[in-house]
Amino acid sequence: SLDGKLNQALEGITGPALAPDGSQLASEATATTAQNILAFTSPEGGNRRSYPLPGNNLVNYAWSPAGDAISAIVAIRSDYSGKVSGNRNFLIEARTLAISEYAQSNLLNPRVLWSPDGTYLFWIGTLPSEGGYKIGGSLVNRGSKQVSDLSPAIGLASPDYLVVTNADWLALP
């Protein structure tokens, strides 16, 4: 933390994401099983609530701007070949831990973004295409769960593998 009060090791968590209001920390918890564990704690690491997610590879997660929900993407990976055959997309309500599943996606190395007002999600990642790869993206209505493919509008393709390492949703001025 900036004031130094929270400077401590948080055991057993990776990829911590602080809620916008600073009240909760979400992270991937280490587990001895093949199950994904999304853990919610106080910023100091206390009051831990573990939440198992279906699937076997938690790939990305992000808090809603209001901090009332977290979106998580879990890859569907074959235990035999290791090949990813798609993703399961979830929305977890932070207060109740109620879960909603959204449509599956086929992105490789996916990322999830929230619109500034929290009404939309954007899934972005890599898709195989003729002669190589392209960046794919889908706009998802949080309320209706309607998915709109925006991959053609992105228009980034290459014979080489493309990957999105970071992305932000910028509000129009």
PDB file of C-alpha atoms in Angstrom, residues 53-113:
ATOM      1  CA  LEU A  53     -14.975 -22.289 -10.254  1.00  0.00           C
ATOM      2  CA  PRO A  54     -15.774 -25.014 -12.773  1.00  0.00           C
ATOM      3  CA  GLY A  55     -13.055 -25.765 -15.301  1.00  0.00           C
ATOM      4  CA  ASN A  56      -9.353 -26.318 -14.994  1.00  0.00           C
ATOM      5  CA  ASN A  57      -7.470 -23.136 -15.896  1.00  0.00           C
ATOM      6  CA  LEU A  58      -8.448 -19.713 -14.518  1.00  0.00           C
ATOM      7  CA  VAL A  59      -7.098 -17.373 -17.174  1.00  0.00           C
ATOM      8  CA  ASN A  60      -8.238 -13.835 -16.352  1.00  0.00           C
ATOM      9  CA  TYR A  61     -10.561 -11.910 -14.060  1.00  0.00           C
ATOM     10  CA  ALA A  62     -11.526  -8.283 -13.515  1.00  0.00           C
ATOM     11  CA  TRP A  63     -13.658  -6.270 -11.085  1.00  0.00           C
ATOM     12  CA  SER A  64     -16.650  -4.292 -12.294  1.00  0.00           C
ATOM     13  CA  PRO A  65     -16.171  -0.510 -11.969  1.00  0.00           C
ATOM     14  CA  ALA A  66     -18.645  -0.432  -9.036  1.00  0.00           C
ATOM     15  CA  GLY A  67     -16.917  -3.376  -7.328  1.00  0.00           C
ATOM     16  CA  ASP A  68     -20.179  -5.324  -7.100  1.00  0.00           C
ATOM     17  CA  ALA A  69     -19.073  -8.188  -9.369  1.00  0.00           C
ATOM     18  CA  ILE A  70     -16.056  -9.864 -10.848  1.00  0.00           C
ATOM     19  CA  SER A  71     -15.887 -11.409 -14.305  1.00  0.00           C
ATOM     20  CA  ALA A  72     -13.757 -14.548 -14.678  1.00  0.00           C
ATOM     21  CA  ILE A  73     -12.623 -16.525 -17.705  1.00  0.00           C
ATOM     22  CA  VAL A  74     -11.774 -20.215 -17.274  1.00  0.00           C
ATOM     23  CA  ALA A  75     -10.106 -22.081 -20.162  1.00  0.00           C
ATOM     24  CA  ILE A  76     -11.402 -25.532 -21.055  1.00  0.00           C
ATOM     25  CA  ARG A  77      -8.141 -27.457 -21.311  1.00  0.00           C
ATOM     26  CA  SER A  78      -7.846 -31.149 -22.149  1.00  0.00           C
ATOM     27  CA  ASP A  79      -6.155 -33.156 -19.391  1.00  0.00           C
ATOM     28  CA  TYR A  80      -4.884 -35.499 -22.101  1.00  0.00           C
ATOM     29  CA  SER A  81      -3.492 -33.169 -24.796  1.00  0.00           C
ATOM     30  CA  GLY A  82      -3.276 -29.844 -22.961  1.00  0.00           C
ATOM     31  CA  LYS A  83      -5.118 -28.226 -25.861  1.00  0.00           C
ATOM     32  CA  VAL A  84      -7.581 -25.450 -25.067  1.00  0.00           C
ATOM     33  CA  SER A  85     -10.964 -26.007 -26.709  1.00  0.00           C
ATOM     34  CA  GLY A  86     -12.642 -22.801 -25.529  1.00  0.00           C
ATOM     35  CA  ASN A  87     -13.479 -20.748 -22.471  1.00  0.00           C
ATOM     36  CA  ARG A  88     -16.234 -20.616 -19.898  1.00  0.00           C
ATOM     37  CA  ASN A  89     -17.144 -17.078 -18.849  1.00  0.00           C
ATOM     38  CA  PHE A  90     -18.561 -16.298 -15.427  1.00  0.00           C
ATOM     39  CA  LEU A  91     -19.848 -13.336 -13.462  1.00  0.00           C
ATOM     40  CA  ILE A  92     -19.634 -13.610  -9.676  1.00  0.00           C
ATOM     41  CA  GLU A  93     -21.554 -11.204  -7.449  1.00  0.00           C
ATOM     42  CA  ALA A  94     -19.057 -10.029  -4.830  1.00  0.00           C
ATOM     43  CA  ARG A  95     -21.454  -9.740  -1.894  1.00  0.00           C
ATOM     44  CA  THR A  96     -23.363 -13.024  -2.280  1.00  0.00           C
ATOM     45  CA  LEU A  97     -20.921 -15.030  -4.456  1.00  0.00           C
ATOM     46  CA  ALA A  98     -23.856 -15.874  -6.754  1.00  0.00           C
ATOM     47  CA  ILE A  99     -22.534 -17.025 -10.112  1.00  0.00           C
ATOM     48  CA  SER A 100     -23.897 -16.550 -13.634  1.00  0.00           C
ATOM     49  CA  GLU A 101     -22.445 -18.298 -16.638  1.00  0.00           C
ATOM     50  CA  TYR A 102     -22.281 -16.440 -19.942  1.00  0.00           C
ATOM     51  CA  ALA A 103     -21.781 -17.843 -23.451  1.00  0.00           C
ATOM     52  CA  GLN A 104     -18.593 -19.786 -24.105  1.00  0.00           C
ATOM     53  CA  SER A 105     -15.859 -18.166 -26.177  1.00  0.00           C
ATOM     54  CA  ASN A 106     -13.020 -19.575 -28.286  1.00  0.00           C
ATOM     55  CA  LEU A 107     -10.334 -16.985 -27.623  1.00  0.00           C
ATOM     56  CA  LEU A 108      -6.768 -17.989 -26.835  1.00  0.00           C
ATOM     57  CA  ASN A 109      -5.075 -16.003 -24.045  1.00  0.00           C
ATOM     58  CA  PRO A 110      -8.301 -14.070 -23.353  1.00  0.00           C
ATOM     59  CA  ARG A 111      -8.660 -10.877 -21.356  1.00  0.00           C
ATOM     60  CA  VAL A 112     -11.826  -9.366 -19.924  1.00  0.00           C
ATOM     61  CA  LEU A 113     -12.568  -5.634 -19.699  1.00  0.00           C
TER      62      LEU A 113
END
